[in-house]
Amino acid sequence: MCIISFYKNGDEFVLTHNRDEEINRSSSKEIVEQKRFNKTYFSPVDERANGTWIFYSEQYIACILNGGIEKPLHLKDKYRESRGIILLNLLKYNSVNEFVDSENLSEIAPFTIFVFERPTKNAYLLFWNENELIVKDVSQEKIVTWCSSTLYNPERRNEINEIFNENNDLNLRKILELHNDLKMKKGDLYDFLATTSISQIVMNSLRIDMKYCQLF
């Protein structure tokens, strides 16, 4: 998985996420309020591992994709922890810097995390390749896109990035339309794989809201 876009317009922040996953992997039908490390968060739930691929809390708005900057050359049959749990481990820390400095990522499969710190309004992409965690500060970017390096080759990732950057009239509806147009259909790569949901978190000075559209 997946495709994400992060868009800022004034004080409005929009994170949208296509989850590309096995179509028989069960997940919750709705957004669930839960606690971890005594912190309340809201997310859909991956029922296989009890983690998630996107959430928001008082401290963070965050999501995760398979693969780091580059497609992994080799993957192990089994890893120590689900990446959807590692995403939720952000809640253990008061800042992204604390997570980067302290989280144990040994025996964790490659991933990319997008995370927005609500108190500081800083945004980061975190790339893990099983050897090092690379941090990219994207706080000053108006539009950021990223695709799973395991499912999308560099050429396709560049095409998707251009699709978003060439749209000068981005808004909530347009972003959802683009994500819907770009969704992976069953059989595009494999018969068991597709975009199984599209999620969107919207935040401004008055509210934070999350939409979750389950497709499978």
PDB file of C-alpha atoms in Angstrom:
ATOM      1  CA  MET A   1       0.000   0.000   0.000  1.00  0.00           C
ATOM      2  CA  CYS A   2      -0.667   2.956  -0.829  1.00  0.00           C
ATOM      3  CA  ILE A   3      -1.067   6.521  -2.181  1.00  0.00           C
ATOM      4  CA  ILE A   4      -1.168   9.561   0.092  1.00  0.00           C
ATOM      5  CA  SER A   5      -1.526  13.285  -0.471  1.00  0.00           C
ATOM      6  CA  PHE A   6      -1.041  16.080   2.040  1.00  0.00           C
ATOM      7  CA  TYR A   7      -2.418  19.512   1.161  1.00  0.00           C
ATOM      8  CA  LYS A   8      -2.304  22.828   3.014  1.00  0.00           C
ATOM      9  CA  ASN A   9      -4.343  25.901   2.165  1.00  0.00           C
ATOM     10  CA  GLY A  10      -4.108  28.648   4.758  1.00  0.00           C
ATOM     11  CA  ASP A  11      -5.038  27.088   8.084  1.00  0.00           C
ATOM     12  CA  GLU A  12      -6.678  24.060   6.441  1.00  0.00           C
ATOM     13  CA  PHE A  13      -4.844  20.762   6.356  1.00  0.00           C
ATOM     14  CA  VAL A  14      -5.975  17.729   4.334  1.00  0.00           C
ATOM     15  CA  LEU A  15      -4.462  14.230   4.470  1.00  0.00           C
ATOM     16  CA  THR A  16      -5.935  11.658   2.062  1.00  0.00           C
ATOM     17  CA  HIS A  17      -4.917   7.996   1.913  1.00  0.00           C
ATOM     18  CA  ASN A  18      -5.620   5.151  -0.533  1.00  0.00           C
ATOM     19  CA  ARG A  19      -5.082   1.836   1.199  1.00  0.00           C
ATOM     20  CA  ASP A  20      -3.880  -0.791  -1.294  1.00  0.00           C
ATOM     21  CA  GLU A  21      -4.227  -4.145   0.421  1.00  0.00           C
ATOM     22  CA  GLU A  22      -5.343  -7.759   0.069  1.00  0.00           C
ATOM     23  CA  ILE A  23      -9.091  -7.579  -0.538  1.00  0.00           C
ATOM     24  CA  ASN A  24      -9.786 -10.343   2.000  1.00  0.00           C
ATOM     25  CA  ARG A  25      -7.926  -8.577   4.828  1.00  0.00           C
ATOM     26  CA  SER A  26     -10.654  -7.590   7.264  1.00  0.00           C
ATOM     27  CA  SER A  27     -10.925  -4.144   8.783  1.00  0.00           C
ATOM     28  CA  SER A  28     -13.459  -2.210  10.817  1.00  0.00           C
ATOM     29  CA  LYS A  29     -16.504  -0.807   9.060  1.00  0.00           C
ATOM     30  CA  GLU A  30     -16.146   2.544  10.816  1.00  0.00           C
ATOM     31  CA  ILE A  31     -13.752   4.851  12.638  1.00  0.00           C
ATOM     32  CA  VAL A  32     -13.113   3.696  16.201  1.00  0.00           C
ATOM     33  CA  GLU A  33     -12.091   5.703  19.263  1.00  0.00           C
ATOM     34  CA  GLN A  34      -9.373   3.892  21.239  1.00  0.00           C
ATOM     35  CA  LYS A  35      -6.544   4.492  23.711  1.00  0.00           C
ATOM     36  CA  ARG A  36      -2.868   3.564  23.537  1.00  0.00           C
ATOM     37  CA  PHE A  37      -0.228   4.705  26.027  1.00  0.00           C
ATOM     38  CA  ASN A  38      -3.143   6.473  27.732  1.00  0.00           C
ATOM     39  CA  LYS A  39      -3.621   8.669  24.631  1.00  0.00           C
ATOM     40  CA  THR A  40      -6.954   8.796  22.802  1.00  0.00           C
ATOM     41  CA  TYR A  41      -6.866   8.328  19.040  1.00  0.00           C
ATOM     42  CA  PHE A  42      -9.354   7.807  16.211  1.00  0.00           C
ATOM     43  CA  SER A  43      -8.829   5.387  13.332  1.00  0.00           C
ATOM     44  CA  PRO A  44     -10.188   2.496  11.308  1.00  0.00           C
ATOM     45  CA  VAL A  45      -8.826  -0.803  12.633  1.00  0.00           C
ATOM     46  CA  ASP A  46      -6.895  -3.491  10.792  1.00  0.00           C
ATOM     47  CA  GLU A  47      -8.536  -6.515  12.400  1.00  0.00           C
ATOM     48  CA  ARG A  48      -5.699  -8.910  11.533  1.00  0.00           C
ATOM     49  CA  ALA A  49      -3.007  -7.073  13.527  1.00  0.00           C
ATOM     50  CA  ASN A  50      -5.125  -4.634  15.598  1.00  0.00           C
ATOM     51  CA  GLY A  51      -3.143  -1.729  14.218  1.00  0.00           C
ATOM     52  CA  THR A  52      -4.107   0.883  11.663  1.00  0.00           C
ATOM     53  CA  TRP A  53      -2.881   2.658   8.545  1.00  0.00           C
ATOM     54  CA  ILE A  54      -4.132   6.144   9.457  1.00  0.00           C
ATOM     55  CA  PHE A  55      -5.116   7.933  12.675  1.00  0.00           C
ATOM     56  CA  TYR A  56      -5.427  11.250  14.426  1.00  0.00           C
ATOM     57  CA  SER A  57      -4.988  12.232  18.045  1.00  0.00           C
ATOM     58  CA  GLU A  58      -4.502  15.421  20.016  1.00  0.00           C
ATOM     59  CA  GLN A  59      -0.794  15.286  19.174  1.00  0.00           C
ATOM     60  CA  TYR A  60      -0.564  13.755  15.690  1.00  0.00           C
ATOM     61  CA  ILE A  61      -2.161  13.137  12.319  1.00  0.00           C
ATOM     62  CA  ALA A  62      -0.335  10.220  10.709  1.00  0.00           C
ATOM     63  CA  CYS A  63      -0.451   7.396   8.189  1.00  0.00           C
ATOM     64  CA  ILE A  64       1.811   4.638   6.909  1.00  0.00           C
ATOM     65  CA  LEU A  65       2.718   3.059   3.559  1.00  0.00           C
ATOM     66  CA  ASN A  66       4.623  -0.110   2.687  1.00  0.00           C
ATOM     67  CA  GLY A  67       8.235   0.357   1.613  1.00  0.00           C
ATOM     68  CA  GLY A  68      10.742   3.138   2.114  1.00  0.00           C
ATOM     69  CA  ILE A  69      12.184   5.516  -0.478  1.00  0.00           C
ATOM     70  CA  GLU A  70      13.142   2.649  -2.782  1.00  0.00           C
ATOM     71  CA  LYS A  71      11.520  -0.726  -3.365  1.00  0.00           C
ATOM     72  CA  PRO A  72      13.014  -3.297  -0.977  1.00  0.00           C
ATOM     73  CA  LEU A  73      15.177  -5.895  -2.719  1.00  0.00           C
ATOM     74  CA  HIS A  74      14.428  -8.630  -0.192  1.00  0.00           C
ATOM     75  CA  LEU A  75      11.647  -9.075   2.353  1.00  0.00           C
ATOM     76  CA  LYS A  76      11.563 -11.583   5.198  1.00  0.00           C
ATOM     77  CA  ASP A  77       8.729 -14.043   5.722  1.00  0.00           C
ATOM     78  CA  LYS A  78       8.106 -12.727   9.223  1.00  0.00           C
ATOM     79  CA  TYR A  79       8.844  -9.521  11.133  1.00  0.00           C
ATOM     80  CA  ARG A  80       8.755  -8.671  14.830  1.00  0.00           C
ATOM     81  CA  GLU A  81       5.784  -6.320  14.728  1.00  0.00           C
ATOM     82  CA  SER A  82       3.134  -5.087  12.326  1.00  0.00           C
ATOM     83  CA  ARG A  83       3.869  -1.721  10.765  1.00  0.00           C
ATOM     84  CA  GLY A  84       0.362  -0.649  11.746  1.00  0.00           C
ATOM     85  CA  ILE A  85       1.390  -1.038  15.378  1.00  0.00           C
ATOM     86  CA  ILE A  86       4.629   0.893  14.812  1.00  0.00           C
ATOM     87  CA  LEU A  87       2.529   3.778  13.471  1.00  0.00           C
ATOM     88  CA  LEU A  88       0.510   3.822  16.699  1.00  0.00           C
ATOM     89  CA  ASN A  89       3.728   3.800  18.732  1.00  0.00           C
ATOM     90  CA  LEU A  90       4.022   7.482  17.824  1.00  0.00           C
ATOM     91  CA  LEU A  91       1.553   7.982  20.683  1.00  0.00           C
ATOM     92  CA  LYS A  92       4.273   6.959  23.128  1.00  0.00           C
ATOM     93  CA  TYR A  93       6.248  10.107  22.345  1.00  0.00           C
ATOM     94  CA  ASN A  94       5.767  13.845  22.787  1.00  0.00           C
ATOM     95  CA  SER A  95       7.386  14.681  19.444  1.00  0.00           C
ATOM     96  CA  VAL A  96       8.461  13.142  16.155  1.00  0.00           C
ATOM     97  CA  ASN A  97      12.078  13.747  17.164  1.00  0.00           C
ATOM     98  CA  GLU A  98      11.566  11.565  20.250  1.00  0.00           C
ATOM     99  CA  PHE A  99      10.115   8.792  18.075  1.00  0.00           C
ATOM    100  CA  VAL A 100      13.051   9.023  15.649  1.00  0.00           C
ATOM    101  CA  ASP A 101      15.600   8.962  18.496  1.00  0.00           C
ATOM    102  CA  SER A 102      13.991   6.258  20.638  1.00  0.00           C
ATOM    103  CA  GLU A 103      11.713   3.863  18.755  1.00  0.00           C
ATOM    104  CA  ASN A 104      13.166   0.373  18.259  1.00  0.00           C
ATOM    105  CA  LEU A 105      12.759  -0.507  14.575  1.00  0.00           C
ATOM    106  CA  SER A 106      14.878  -3.655  14.494  1.00  0.00           C
ATOM    107  CA  GLU A 107      13.154  -6.503  12.649  1.00  0.00           C
ATOM    108  CA  ILE A 108      10.481  -4.156  11.253  1.00  0.00           C
ATOM    109  CA  ALA A 109       9.608  -4.261   7.538  1.00  0.00           C
ATOM    110  CA  PRO A 110      10.364  -1.198   5.376  1.00  0.00           C
ATOM    111  CA  PHE A 111       7.834   1.619   5.611  1.00  0.00           C
ATOM    112  CA  THR A 112       7.113   5.277   4.994  1.00  0.00           C
ATOM    113  CA  ILE A 113       5.263   7.281   7.649  1.00  0.00           C
ATOM    114  CA  PHE A 114       3.734  10.685   7.051  1.00  0.00           C
ATOM    115  CA  VAL A 115       3.200  12.539  10.333  1.00  0.00           C
ATOM    116  CA  PHE A 116       1.914  16.003  11.170  1.00  0.00           C
ATOM    117  CA  GLU A 117       2.613  17.402  14.641  1.00  0.00           C
ATOM    118  CA  ARG A 118      -0.480  19.343  15.579  1.00  0.00           C
ATOM    119  CA  PRO A 119       1.096  21.547  18.294  1.00  0.00           C
ATOM    120  CA  THR A 120       4.060  22.643  16.143  1.00  0.00           C
ATOM    121  CA  LYS A 121       2.367  22.318  12.714  1.00  0.00           C
ATOM    122  CA  ASN A 122       5.480  20.554  11.432  1.00  0.00           C
ATOM    123  CA  ALA A 123       5.138  17.743   8.884  1.00  0.00           C
ATOM    124  CA  TYR A 124       7.551  14.910   8.140  1.00  0.00           C
ATOM    125  CA  LEU A 125       8.085  11.899   5.926  1.00  0.00           C
ATOM    126  CA  LEU A 126       9.927   9.096   7.727  1.00  0.00           C
ATOM    127  CA  PHE A 127      11.541   6.420   5.540  1.00  0.00           C
ATOM    128  CA  TRP A 128      12.701   3.119   7.084  1.00  0.00           C
ATOM    129  CA  ASN A 129      14.677   0.585   4.969  1.00  0.00           C
ATOM    130  CA  GLU A 130      15.569  -1.932   7.742  1.00  0.00           C
ATOM    131  CA  ASN A 131      18.952  -0.227   8.215  1.00  0.00           C
ATOM    132  CA  GLU A 132      18.297   3.484   8.788  1.00  0.00           C
ATOM    133  CA  LEU A 133      15.458   5.917   9.381  1.00  0.00           C
ATOM    134  CA  ILE A 134      15.598   8.901   7.022  1.00  0.00           C
ATOM    135  CA  VAL A 135      13.656  12.025   7.998  1.00  0.00           C
ATOM    136  CA  LYS A 136      12.420  14.570   5.469  1.00  0.00           C
ATOM    137  CA  ASP A 137      10.870  17.810   6.753  1.00  0.00           C
ATOM    138  CA  VAL A 138       7.976  18.805   4.464  1.00  0.00           C
ATOM    139  CA  SER A 139       6.524  21.495   6.747  1.00  0.00           C
ATOM    140  CA  GLN A 140       6.874  24.229   4.117  1.00  0.00           C
ATOM    141  CA  GLU A 141       5.339  22.238   1.259  1.00  0.00           C
ATOM    142  CA  LYS A 142       1.817  23.077   0.082  1.00  0.00           C
ATOM    143  CA  ILE A 143       1.243  19.715  -1.584  1.00  0.00           C
ATOM    144  CA  VAL A 144       3.078  16.459  -0.833  1.00  0.00           C
ATOM    145  CA  THR A 145       2.355  13.100  -2.443  1.00  0.00           C
ATOM    146  CA  TRP A 146       3.918   9.703  -1.916  1.00  0.00           C
ATOM    147  CA  CYS A 147       3.232   6.184  -3.164  1.00  0.00           C
ATOM    148  CA  SER A 148       4.197   2.760  -1.878  1.00  0.00           C
ATOM    149  CA  SER A 149       7.601   1.907  -3.313  1.00  0.00           C
ATOM    150  CA  THR A 150       6.654  -1.797  -3.271  1.00  0.00           C
ATOM    151  CA  LEU A 151       3.678  -1.335  -5.619  1.00  0.00           C
ATOM    152  CA  TYR A 152       4.464   1.756  -7.722  1.00  0.00           C
ATOM    153  CA  ASN A 153       7.610   2.134  -9.814  1.00  0.00           C
ATOM    154  CA  PRO A 154       9.462   5.482  -9.883  1.00  0.00           C
ATOM    155  CA  GLU A 155       7.919   6.487 -13.214  1.00  0.00           C
ATOM    156  CA  ARG A 156       4.366   5.955 -11.976  1.00  0.00           C
ATOM    157  CA  ARG A 157       5.138   7.718  -8.701  1.00  0.00           C
ATOM    158  CA  ASN A 158       6.376  10.744 -10.663  1.00  0.00           C
ATOM    159  CA  GLU A 159       3.229  10.697 -12.816  1.00  0.00           C
ATOM    160  CA  ILE A 160       0.997  10.724  -9.736  1.00  0.00           C
ATOM    161  CA  ASN A 161       3.006  13.542  -8.191  1.00  0.00           C
ATOM    162  CA  GLU A 162       2.576  15.597 -11.388  1.00  0.00           C
ATOM    163  CA  ILE A 163      -1.198  14.946 -11.455  1.00  0.00           C
ATOM    164  CA  PHE A 164      -1.566  16.604  -8.059  1.00  0.00           C
ATOM    165  CA  ASN A 165       0.893  19.430  -8.673  1.00  0.00           C
ATOM    166  CA  GLU A 166      -0.687  20.358 -12.003  1.00  0.00           C
ATOM    167  CA  ASN A 167      -4.088  20.933 -10.346  1.00  0.00           C
ATOM    168  CA  ASN A 168      -4.244  24.561  -9.291  1.00  0.00           C
ATOM    169  CA  ASP A 169      -7.806  24.334  -7.972  1.00  0.00           C
ATOM    170  CA  LEU A 170      -7.358  21.663  -5.313  1.00  0.00           C
ATOM    171  CA  ASN A 171     -10.075  21.384  -2.689  1.00  0.00           C
ATOM    172  CA  LEU A 172     -11.552  18.576  -0.591  1.00  0.00           C
ATOM    173  CA  ARG A 173     -13.823  17.281  -3.351  1.00  0.00           C
ATOM    174  CA  LYS A 174     -11.157  17.503  -6.054  1.00  0.00           C
ATOM    175  CA  ILE A 175      -8.602  15.655  -3.913  1.00  0.00           C
ATOM    176  CA  LEU A 176     -11.081  12.839  -3.228  1.00  0.00           C
ATOM    177  CA  GLU A 177     -11.883  12.659  -6.933  1.00  0.00           C
ATOM    178  CA  LEU A 178      -8.185  12.325  -7.777  1.00  0.00           C
ATOM    179  CA  HIS A 179      -7.696   9.597  -5.181  1.00  0.00           C
ATOM    180  CA  ASN A 180     -10.762   7.775  -6.505  1.00  0.00           C
ATOM    181  CA  ASP A 181      -9.496   8.057 -10.086  1.00  0.00           C
ATOM    182  CA  LEU A 182      -6.096   6.701  -9.006  1.00  0.00           C
ATOM    183  CA  LYS A 183      -7.386   3.781  -6.959  1.00  0.00           C
ATOM    184  CA  MET A 184      -5.933   0.372  -7.741  1.00  0.00           C
ATOM    185  CA  LYS A 185      -8.535  -1.992  -9.170  1.00  0.00           C
ATOM    186  CA  LYS A 186      -8.659  -5.714  -8.557  1.00  0.00           C
ATOM    187  CA  GLY A 187      -6.467  -7.309 -11.204  1.00  0.00           C
ATOM    188  CA  ASP A 188      -4.360  -4.236 -11.986  1.00  0.00           C
ATOM    189  CA  LEU A 189      -1.422  -6.045 -10.377  1.00  0.00           C
ATOM    190  CA  TYR A 190      -2.960  -9.149  -8.773  1.00  0.00           C
ATOM    191  CA  ASP A 191      -6.462 -10.543  -8.409  1.00  0.00           C
ATOM    192  CA  PHE A 192      -6.170 -10.440  -4.604  1.00  0.00           C
ATOM    193  CA  LEU A 193      -5.010  -6.801  -4.392  1.00  0.00           C
ATOM    194  CA  ALA A 194      -6.877  -3.497  -4.730  1.00  0.00           C
ATOM    195  CA  THR A 195      -7.515  -0.157  -3.067  1.00  0.00           C
ATOM    196  CA  THR A 196      -9.676  -1.363  -0.181  1.00  0.00           C
ATOM    197  CA  SER A 197     -10.460   2.047   1.344  1.00  0.00           C
ATOM    198  CA  ILE A 198      -9.972   5.783   0.934  1.00  0.00           C
ATOM    199  CA  SER A 199      -9.614   7.898   4.095  1.00  0.00           C
ATOM    200  CA  GLN A 200      -9.389  11.644   4.510  1.00  0.00           C
ATOM    201  CA  ILE A 201      -8.584  13.756   7.572  1.00  0.00           C
ATOM    202  CA  VAL A 202      -9.430  17.470   7.440  1.00  0.00           C
ATOM    203  CA  MET A 203      -8.255  19.927  10.072  1.00  0.00           C
ATOM    204  CA  ASN A 204      -8.556  23.685  10.427  1.00  0.00           C
ATOM    205  CA  SER A 205      -8.654  26.152  13.300  1.00  0.00           C
ATOM    206  CA  LEU A 206     -12.224  25.141  14.156  1.00  0.00           C
ATOM    207  CA  ARG A 207     -12.403  21.383  13.728  1.00  0.00           C
ATOM    208  CA  ILE A 208     -10.844  18.068  12.848  1.00  0.00           C
ATOM    209  CA  ASP A 209     -12.838  15.468  10.968  1.00  0.00           C
ATOM    210  CA  MET A 210     -12.177  12.091   9.348  1.00  0.00           C
ATOM    211  CA  LYS A 211     -13.943  10.363   6.449  1.00  0.00           C
ATOM    212  CA  TYR A 212     -13.491   6.657   5.843  1.00  0.00           C
ATOM    213  CA  CYS A 213     -14.852   4.979   2.716  1.00  0.00           C
ATOM    214  CA  GLN A 214     -14.450   1.202   2.719  1.00  0.00           C
ATOM    215  CA  LEU A 215     -14.414  -0.240  -0.810  1.00  0.00           C
ATOM    216  CA  PHE A 216     -13.967  -3.949   0.038  1.00  0.00           C
TER     217      PHE A 216
END
